[in-house]
Coordinates of C-alpha atoms in Angstrom, one line a residue:
M17 CA -185.2 120.6 77.5
R18 CA -188.2 121.5 79.6
R19 CA -189.6 118.5 81.5
D20 CA -193.2 119.4 80.7
R21 CA -192.7 119.0 76.9
G22 CA -192.6 115.7 75.1
K23 CA -190.2 115.1 72.3
V24 CA -191.3 115.0 68.7
Y25 CA -189.8 112.5 66.3
L26 CA -190.2 113.2 62.6
I27 CA -189.7 109.9 60.8
G28 CA -189.5 109.1 57.1
A29 CA -191.4 105.9 56.4
G30 CA -189.9 105.3 52.9
P31 CA -191.9 104.6 49.7
G32 CA -194.3 102.0 51.1
D33 CA -192.7 98.7 51.7
T34 CA -192.5 98.2 55.5
G35 CA -189.0 96.6 55.1
L36 CA -187.7 100.0 53.9
L37 CA -188.3 101.7 57.2
S38 CA -185.1 102.4 59.0
V39 CA -184.1 100.5 62.2
R40 CA -184.2 103.8 64.1
G41 CA -187.6 104.6 62.8
A42 CA -189.0 101.1 63.8
E43 CA -187.5 101.5 67.2
L44 CA -189.2 104.9 67.8
L45 CA -192.6 103.6 66.4
G46 CA -192.5 100.9 69.1
Q47 CA -192.2 103.7 71.8
A48 CA -194.8 106.1 70.5
E49 CA -197.5 107.5 72.7
V50 CA -199.0 109.6 70.0
L51 CA -198.8 108.9 66.2
L52 CA -199.6 111.4 63.5
Y53 CA -199.5 109.7 60.1
D54 CA -200.1 110.6 56.5
R55 CA -202.8 109.2 54.2
L56 CA -200.4 107.0 52.1
I57 CA -198.6 105.4 54.9
N58 CA -198.6 101.6 54.7
P59 CA -201.2 100.5 57.2
M60 CA -199.0 97.6 58.4
L61 CA -196.7 100.2 60.0
L62 CA -199.5 101.1 62.4
L63 CA -199.1 97.6 63.9
E64 CA -195.7 98.6 65.1
V65 CA -196.9 101.1 67.7
P66 CA -198.1 100.1 71.2
E67 CA -201.8 99.3 71.6
T68 CA -202.1 102.3 74.0
C69 CA -200.7 104.7 71.4
E70 CA -203.1 107.4 70.1
K71 CA -203.2 107.2 66.3
I72 CA -204.3 110.3 64.4
L73 CA -204.6 110.4 60.6
V74 CA -203.5 113.7 59.2
G75 CA -203.7 113.0 55.5
K76 CA -203.9 116.0 53.2
R77 CA -206.6 116.4 50.5
E78 CA -205.8 118.0 47.2
G79 CA -206.5 121.7 47.4
A80 CA -206.5 121.9 51.2
H81 CA -202.8 121.6 52.0
Q82 CA -202.3 124.8 53.9
C83 CA -205.3 124.4 56.1
I84 CA -204.3 120.8 57.0
Q85 CA -200.6 121.8 57.6
E86 CA -201.6 124.4 60.1
K87 CA -203.7 121.8 62.0
I88 CA -200.8 119.3 61.9
N89 CA -198.5 121.9 63.4
S90 CA -201.0 122.7 66.1
L91 CA -201.5 119.0 66.9
L92 CA -197.7 118.5 67.2
R93 CA -197.5 121.4 69.6
K94 CA -200.6 120.3 71.6
K95 CA -199.5 116.7 72.1
S96 CA -196.0 117.7 73.0
L97 CA -197.2 120.1 75.6
E98 CA -199.1 117.2 77.1
G99 CA -195.7 115.6 77.8
K100 CA -196.3 112.9 75.2
R101 CA -193.8 111.1 73.1
V102 CA -195.0 112.1 69.6
V103 CA -194.1 110.4 66.4
R104 CA -194.8 112.2 63.1
L105 CA -194.7 109.5 60.4
K106 CA -194.3 110.8 56.8
G107 CA -194.0 108.9 53.5
G108 CA -190.6 108.9 51.8
D109 CA -188.2 111.4 53.4
P110 CA -189.6 114.2 55.5
F111 CA -187.5 116.8 53.7
V112 CA -188.1 115.7 50.1
F113 CA -191.3 117.6 49.2
G114 CA -192.7 116.3 52.5
R115 CA -193.1 119.8 54.2
G116 CA -191.1 118.4 57.1
G117 CA -189.2 121.6 57.2
E118 CA -192.3 123.6 58.0
E119 CA -193.2 121.3 60.8
I120 CA -189.7 121.6 62.3
L121 CA -189.8 125.4 62.1
A122 CA -193.1 125.3 63.9
L123 CA -191.6 123.2 66.7
E124 CA -188.5 125.4 67.0
K125 CA -190.8 128.4 67.3
E126 CA -192.4 126.8 70.4
G127 CA -189.1 125.5 71.8
I128 CA -190.2 121.9 71.4
P129 CA -187.4 119.3 71.3
Y130 CA -187.4 117.1 68.2
E131 CA -185.4 114.5 66.3
V132 CA -185.4 113.9 62.5
V133 CA -185.1 110.3 61.2
P134 CA -184.5 110.3 57.4
G135 CA -186.4 108.0 55.2
I136 CA -185.7 106.5 51.8
T137 CA -187.1 109.0 49.3
S138 CA -189.4 107.6 46.6
S139 CA -187.5 109.7 44.0
I140 CA -184.7 107.2 44.1
A141 CA -186.3 104.0 45.6
V142 CA -189.3 103.6 43.4
P143 CA -187.3 103.8 40.1
A144 CA -184.7 101.5 41.5
L145 CA -187.3 98.9 42.5
A146 CA -188.7 99.1 39.0
G147 CA -185.3 98.5 37.5
I148 CA -184.4 102.1 36.7
P149 CA -181.1 103.5 38.0
V150 CA -181.5 107.3 38.3
T151 CA -177.8 107.7 37.3
H152 CA -175.7 105.5 35.2
R153 CA -172.2 106.0 33.8
K154 CA -172.1 107.7 30.4
V155 CA -175.9 107.8 30.3
A156 CA -177.0 110.0 33.2
R157 CA -174.4 111.7 35.5
S158 CA -176.9 113.6 37.4
F159 CA -180.6 113.5 38.5
H160 CA -183.1 116.1 39.4
V161 CA -186.1 115.7 41.6
I162 CA -189.0 118.0 40.8
T163 CA -192.4 118.4 42.3
G164 CA -195.3 117.7 39.9
H165 CA -197.3 120.6 41.4
T166 CA -197.1 123.5 43.8
A167 CA -199.3 124.0 46.8
E168 CA -200.3 127.5 45.5
Q169 CA -201.1 126.8 41.8
G170 CA -201.5 123.1 41.5
I171 CA -199.2 123.1 38.5
T172 CA -195.5 122.5 38.1
E173 CA -193.0 125.4 37.7
Q174 CA -191.5 126.4 34.4
L175 CA -189.5 123.5 33.0
E176 CA -187.3 125.3 30.5
Q177 CA -184.2 124.9 32.6
Y178 CA -184.7 121.2 33.0
A179 CA -185.6 120.4 29.4
S180 CA -182.0 121.1 28.3
L181 CA -180.4 118.8 30.9
D182 CA -178.9 115.5 30.0
G183 CA -179.5 114.0 33.4
T184 CA -182.5 112.1 34.7
L185 CA -185.7 114.0 35.6
V186 CA -187.8 112.5 38.4
F187 CA -191.2 114.0 39.0
L188 CA -193.0 113.3 42.2
M189 CA -196.8 113.9 42.6
G190 CA -197.0 114.6 38.9
V191 CA -199.7 112.3 37.6
G192 CA -202.4 115.0 37.8
N193 CA -200.3 117.4 35.8
L194 CA -198.7 114.9 33.5
Q195 CA -200.1 116.5 30.3
E196 CA -198.7 119.9 31.3
I197 CA -195.3 118.5 32.3
V198 CA -195.0 116.7 28.9
R199 CA -196.1 119.7 27.0
Q200 CA -193.5 122.0 28.6
L201 CA -190.7 119.5 28.2
L202 CA -191.5 119.1 24.5
E203 CA -192.0 122.8 24.0
H204 CA -188.7 123.6 25.5
G205 CA -186.7 121.2 23.3
K206 CA -186.7 117.8 25.0
P207 CA -186.7 115.2 22.1
A208 CA -190.0 113.5 21.5
D209 CA -188.3 110.1 21.5
T210 CA -186.8 110.5 25.0
P211 CA -187.5 107.3 27.0
V212 CA -189.8 107.8 29.9
S213 CA -191.4 105.6 32.5
I214 CA -194.3 105.9 35.0
V215 CA -194.0 103.7 38.1
E216 CA -197.3 103.4 39.9
R217 CA -197.5 102.6 43.6
G218 CA -193.8 101.6 43.8
S219 CA -192.5 99.1 46.4
T220 CA -196.1 97.7 47.0
I221 CA -197.8 94.6 45.7
Y222 CA -199.6 96.9 43.2
Q223 CA -196.4 98.2 41.6
R224 CA -196.7 98.8 37.8
R225 CA -194.3 100.2 35.3
I226 CA -195.5 101.8 32.1
D227 CA -192.7 102.6 29.5
G228 CA -192.9 104.9 26.6
T229 CA -191.5 108.1 25.1
L230 CA -192.4 111.7 25.6
D231 CA -194.7 111.7 22.6
T232 CA -196.4 108.4 23.6
I233 CA -196.7 108.4 27.4
L234 CA -199.9 110.5 27.6
E235 CA -201.9 108.0 25.5
L236 CA -200.3 105.1 27.3
S237 CA -201.1 106.5 30.7
R238 CA -204.7 107.0 29.6
L239 CA -205.0 103.4 28.2
E240 CA -203.4 102.0 31.4
A241 CA -205.6 104.2 33.7
V242 CA -202.6 105.4 35.7
R243 CA -203.5 106.7 39.1
P244 CA -201.5 108.3 41.9
P245 CA -199.2 107.8 43.7
A246 CA -196.8 107.4 40.9
V247 CA -193.3 108.6 39.9
F248 CA -192.6 109.9 36.4
V249 CA -189.0 109.3 35.2
V250 CA -187.7 111.1 32.1
G251 CA -184.3 110.2 30.5
K252 CA -182.2 107.6 28.9
V253 CA -182.1 105.5 32.1
S254 CA -185.8 104.6 31.5
A255 CA -184.6 102.2 28.8
Y256 CA -183.1 100.0 31.5
H257 CA -184.8 97.1 33.2
M258 CA -182.4 96.2 36.0
Q259 CA -184.5 93.5 37.6
S260 CA -183.3 89.9 37.8
E261 CA -185.6 87.5 36.0
R262 CA -183.4 84.6 36.9
L263 CA -184.9 84.3 40.4
P264 CA -187.5 81.5 40.4
L265 CA -190.3 83.6 41.8
A266 CA -189.5 86.9 40.0
G267 CA -192.8 88.7 39.2
C268 CA -195.0 86.5 41.4
R269 CA -197.3 88.4 43.7
I270 CA -198.0 86.4 46.9
G271 CA -200.2 87.2 49.8
V272 CA -199.2 85.5 53.1
T273 CA -201.6 85.3 56.1
G274 CA -201.3 84.2 59.7
T275 CA -199.6 85.3 62.8
S276 CA -196.7 87.8 62.6
H277 CA -194.2 85.0 63.4
I278 CA -195.1 82.8 60.5
V279 CA -195.8 85.7 58.1
K280 CA -192.4 87.2 58.6
K281 CA -190.7 83.8 58.0
L282 CA -192.6 83.4 54.8
E283 CA -191.9 86.9 53.7
R284 CA -188.1 86.5 54.1
A285 CA -188.1 83.1 52.3
L286 CA -190.3 84.3 49.4
K287 CA -188.5 87.6 48.8
E288 CA -185.2 85.8 48.7
L289 CA -186.6 84.0 45.6
G290 CA -187.7 87.2 44.0
A291 CA -191.4 87.3 44.9
N292 CA -193.4 90.5 45.6
V293 CA -195.0 89.7 48.9
F294 CA -198.1 91.2 50.5
V295 CA -197.8 90.7 54.3
A296 CA -201.1 90.2 56.1
P297 CA -200.5 89.2 59.7
H298 CA -204.3 89.0 60.3
L299 CA -204.0 86.8 63.4
K300 CA -202.8 88.3 66.7
I301 CA -201.6 86.1 69.5
V302 CA -203.3 87.0 72.8
P303 CA -202.3 85.1 76.1
T304 CA -205.0 83.6 78.3
D305 CA -205.0 83.5 82.1
T306 CA -204.8 79.7 82.2
L307 CA -201.3 79.4 83.7
K308 CA -201.8 82.4 85.9
N309 CA -205.1 81.2 87.4
R310 CA -204.3 77.5 87.7
W311 CA -200.7 76.4 87.6
R312 CA -199.4 79.1 89.9
K313 CA -201.8 77.8 92.6
E314 CA -200.9 74.2 91.9
N315 CA -197.2 74.0 91.7
L316 CA -197.4 70.4 92.7
M317 CA -198.9 69.7 89.3
W318 CA -195.5 70.0 87.8
R319 CA -194.5 66.8 89.6
T320 CA -197.4 64.8 88.1
V321 CA -196.7 65.8 84.5
H322 CA -194.1 64.0 82.5
W323 CA -194.5 65.4 78.9
L324 CA -195.1 68.9 77.6
V325 CA -196.6 68.9 74.1
F326 CA -196.5 71.9 71.8
T327 CA -198.4 72.1 68.5
S328 CA -196.9 75.4 67.3
A329 CA -194.0 77.7 67.8
N330 CA -196.5 80.3 69.2
G331 CA -197.3 77.8 72.0
V332 CA -193.6 77.5 72.9
Q333 CA -193.0 81.2 73.0
Q334 CA -196.2 81.9 75.0
F335 CA -195.4 79.2 77.6
F336 CA -191.9 80.4 78.4
K337 CA -193.0 84.1 78.3
Q338 CA -195.8 83.4 80.7
I339 CA -193.9 81.3 83.2
R340 CA -191.2 84.0 83.3
E341 CA -193.9 86.7 84.0
L342 CA -195.2 84.5 86.8
G343 CA -191.8 84.3 88.3
M344 CA -191.5 80.5 87.9
D345 CA -188.0 79.0 88.1
R346 CA -187.3 76.9 84.9
R347 CA -185.4 74.4 87.0
M348 CA -188.8 73.1 88.0
L349 CA -189.1 71.7 84.5
G350 CA -185.9 69.7 84.6
H351 CA -187.6 66.3 84.8
L352 CA -189.9 66.9 81.8
K353 CA -189.7 65.6 78.3
Y354 CA -190.9 67.6 75.3
A355 CA -192.9 66.6 72.2
V356 CA -193.4 69.0 69.2
I357 CA -195.4 68.9 66.0
G358 CA -192.7 69.8 63.5
E359 CA -189.4 71.5 62.6
G360 CA -190.6 75.0 63.2
T361 CA -191.8 74.2 66.7
K362 CA -188.6 72.2 67.4
K363 CA -186.5 75.3 66.4
A364 CA -188.6 77.5 68.7
L365 CA -188.0 75.1 71.6
W366 CA -184.3 75.0 71.0
E367 CA -184.2 78.8 71.2
Y368 CA -184.8 78.3 74.9
G369 CA -182.0 75.7 75.1
I370 CA -184.3 72.7 75.1
R371 CA -184.1 69.8 72.6
A372 CA -187.3 68.0 71.6
D373 CA -187.6 64.4 72.8
Y374 CA -190.1 63.5 70.2
I375 CA -191.2 64.9 66.8
P376 CA -193.5 62.9 64.4
K377 CA -192.3 61.9 60.9
D378 CA -195.4 63.6 59.4
Y379 CA -196.0 67.0 60.9
T380 CA -199.7 66.6 61.7
V381 CA -201.7 66.7 64.9
K382 CA -202.9 63.2 64.4
E383 CA -199.4 61.8 63.8
L384 CA -198.2 63.6 66.9
A385 CA -200.9 62.1 69.0
V386 CA -200.4 58.6 67.7
G387 CA -196.7 58.7 67.7
L388 CA -196.3 60.1 71.2
M389 CA -198.4 57.2 72.6
K390 CA -195.6 54.8 71.6
E391 CA -193.1 56.9 73.5
L392 CA -195.1 57.0 76.8
K393 CA -194.0 54.8 79.7
A394 CA -196.6 53.4 82.1
G395 CA -198.1 56.0 84.4
E396 CA -196.7 59.0 82.4
H397 CA -199.0 62.0 82.0
I398 CA -199.2 64.5 79.2
C399 CA -199.8 68.3 79.2
V400 CA -200.6 70.0 75.9
L401 CA -200.0 73.8 75.8
R402 CA -201.6 75.3 72.8
A403 CA -204.2 77.7 71.3
K404 CA -207.8 77.9 72.3
N405 CA -210.0 75.9 70.0
G406 CA -207.2 73.7 68.7
S407 CA -207.6 70.6 66.6
K408 CA -209.8 67.9 68.1
E409 CA -207.6 65.2 66.7
L410 CA -205.5 65.0 69.9
E411 CA -208.6 64.4 72.0
K412 CA -210.0 61.8 69.6
V413 CA -206.9 59.7 69.6
W414 CA -206.0 59.9 73.3
D415 CA -209.6 59.6 74.6
K416 CA -210.1 56.5 72.5
A417 CA -206.8 55.0 73.8
G418 CA -207.5 56.0 77.4
I419 CA -204.3 58.2 77.7
P420 CA -204.4 60.6 80.6
Y421 CA -203.6 64.2 79.4
E422 CA -204.2 67.8 80.4
D423 CA -205.2 70.2 77.6
L424 CA -204.4 73.8 78.5
S425 CA -205.3 76.8 76.2
I426 CA -202.5 79.2 77.0
Y427 CA -203.3 81.6 74.2
Q428 CA -205.8 82.4 71.5
A429 CA -205.6 84.0 68.1
K430 CA -207.6 87.2 67.6
V431 CA -208.5 88.3 64.1
E432 CA -207.3 91.7 63.1
E433 CA -210.2 92.9 61.0
N434 CA -208.5 96.0 59.5
I435 CA -205.8 93.7 58.1
V436 CA -208.4 91.3 56.7
E437 CA -210.0 94.2 54.9
L438 CA -206.7 95.3 53.4
L439 CA -206.1 91.7 52.3
W440 CA -209.5 91.6 50.5
E441 CA -208.6 94.9 48.8
S442 CA -205.4 93.4 47.5
V443 CA -206.6 89.9 46.6
S444 CA -207.4 90.6 42.9
V445 CA -203.7 91.1 42.0
L446 CA -202.3 88.0 43.8
D447 CA -201.0 85.0 42.1
Y448 CA -200.9 83.0 45.3
L449 CA -202.7 83.3 48.6
V450 CA -201.1 81.4 51.5
F451 CA -203.0 80.1 54.6
A452 CA -200.9 78.6 57.5
S453 CA -203.8 77.5 59.7
A454 CA -207.5 76.5 59.6
F455 CA -208.3 79.4 62.0
G456 CA -206.5 81.7 59.6
V457 CA -208.9 80.6 56.8
Q458 CA -211.9 81.2 59.0
G459 CA -210.6 84.7 60.1
F460 CA -210.3 85.6 56.4
L461 CA -213.5 84.2 55.0
E462 CA -215.9 85.0 57.8
K463 CA -216.0 88.6 56.5
K464 CA -218.7 87.8 53.9
E465 CA -219.4 91.5 53.2
F466 CA -216.1 91.6 51.4
L467 CA -216.8 88.4 49.6
Y468 CA -220.2 89.2 48.2
K469 CA -220.7 92.9 48.2
R470 CA -217.5 93.8 46.5
K471 CA -217.2 90.6 44.4
L472 CA -213.5 90.7 45.0
W473 CA -213.2 86.9 45.2
E474 CA -214.3 86.5 41.6
E475 CA -211.4 88.7 40.6
F476 CA -208.9 86.5 42.3
Q477 CA -207.4 84.2 39.6
G478 CA -204.6 82.8 41.6
T479 CA -203.9 79.6 43.6
M480 CA -204.6 79.1 47.3
V481 CA -201.8 77.4 49.2
S482 CA -202.6 75.4 52.4
I483 CA -200.0 74.4 54.9
G484 CA -201.8 71.1 55.6
D485 CA -204.9 68.9 54.9
Q486 CA -206.9 70.3 57.8
T487 CA -206.5 73.9 56.5
K488 CA -207.5 72.7 53.0
K489 CA -210.5 71.0 54.5
V490 CA -211.7 74.2 56.1
L491 CA -211.1 76.1 52.8
R492 CA -213.4 73.5 51.0
E493 CA -216.0 73.8 53.7
M494 CA -216.1 77.5 53.6
L495 CA -215.9 77.7 49.8
P496 CA -218.0 74.6 48.8
K497 CA -218.6 75.8 45.2
T498 CA -215.3 77.3 44.4
K499 CA -213.4 76.2 41.3
K500 CA -210.3 77.9 42.3
K501 CA -207.2 75.9 42.7
I502 CA -206.1 74.8 46.2
V503 CA -202.7 73.1 46.8
V504 CA -201.3 71.6 50.0
A505 CA -197.7 71.8 51.1
D506 CA -196.1 68.3 51.0
C507 CA -194.2 69.2 54.2
H508 CA -196.3 71.2 56.7
T509 CA -193.8 73.9 57.3
V510 CA -192.8 77.3 55.9
E511 CA -190.2 75.6 53.8
G512 CA -192.9 73.2 52.5
I513 CA -195.1 76.1 51.5
V514 CA -192.3 77.7 49.6
Q515 CA -191.4 74.5 47.8
K516 CA -195.0 74.0 46.8
I517 CA -195.2 77.5 45.3
L518 CA -192.0 76.7 43.4
A519 CA -193.4 73.5 42.1
C520 CA -196.6 75.3 40.9
E521 CA -194.5 77.8 39.1
K522 CA -192.5 75.1 37.4
E523 CA -195.7 73.3 36.4
D524 CA -197.1 76.5 35.0
F525 CA -193.9 77.2 33.1
D526 CA -193.9 73.7 31.6
E527 CA -197.5 74.0 30.5
K528 CA -196.8 77.2 28.7
Q529 CA -193.8 75.7 27.0
T530 CA -195.9 72.8 25.8

């Protein structure tokens, strides 16, 4: 391997859901210096690359495949010769109608080192996620994956050989030529009553399944306004619906917002209950220079503080990360006591081997402030480590009581505007939209161009779920005329949010039964 040439990694991203990316693929994304990605890649995957990574969209337009492919090959070569670590991210699997083979041959021609990381192909994954097994004993003992068009002609190849097969036929990229595919299958003897299904935008929050037969699917696809990307499945297996409806949130579409930490916890909990979750980590945690500029110069200050107070798990993680980066010895903290706002923050603290000395009964900032005062001994000082522009409740309570405290903003939340836009694009299909902080509400609703120009908010018919009363208050302030339903978690935690959604589903079910 020549030292002047960077390695190229050809990675299959799977059908769309970020959870279906392989562990190896995620590892390499986190190390990318240059990223070349396709048009249909889930935008959330772009958050996995380093901020310094050069991101290049190389999506292909219909009718311009060859020209674009040549440019992609040229880019791969150019960036590799710059000595860069290049990741080529492709939907599905690189070698299943992904033209990955052409890119590999181009690399080999130039003597460029590469690695292929397989992806889950949509030909199997999308039907499975819609409840269709591509094979099933005594029904379909084989399956055949067919491209719905060719680069040269834009139409599928002759289907006579496939029409006589008993196995399952899976057509990728076939929506544009659906009429021709159906015509040829019927013309070559496929029974008109053969079960078929179209699965649109599989593995995403928009996933739809349209069932019919060969003689009805064209009209159904017209009535349902089917659009690509979609997978067309032909065969007896299309009669199956292997999706559990016993899970309490089966069929629910839920959007979860906030930092990546809380969003991932919510995603895991909700998916376990059968929900289809749209992950929108629209708040990014950015450390401030508070500890670096102040505490490092005033190490004696550690001796005058008796309590460290955390109002979020993010505060805990940022504090220990920053003192480690500053080279501080944690033994300097041995005399301190710790107060946290709730169970999530308590667990985050315990991950560093420290038990919380105080946690309020009700997980609110006000209860934390009031309750901690009862724990203080004469002369003890408090230091709060939290986000910039945190709740004013702490100051109000302690200032009124004359409690000495230090309020340090060790991080701030930055709004990721591209994710906010994606969330607005998706809001019309959601049954629930979850907010885990007041700032998260502001970051979402401040983008008034989405709210008014596109009228997307009027299309949202679901329920807003707030983690607490303060978050609900901000929702009401920013949406003073809204008639949309807003509910508040009884317990201000991830578990509380999940329980509130379950309660709403039960209430809705009971109303329908009545």
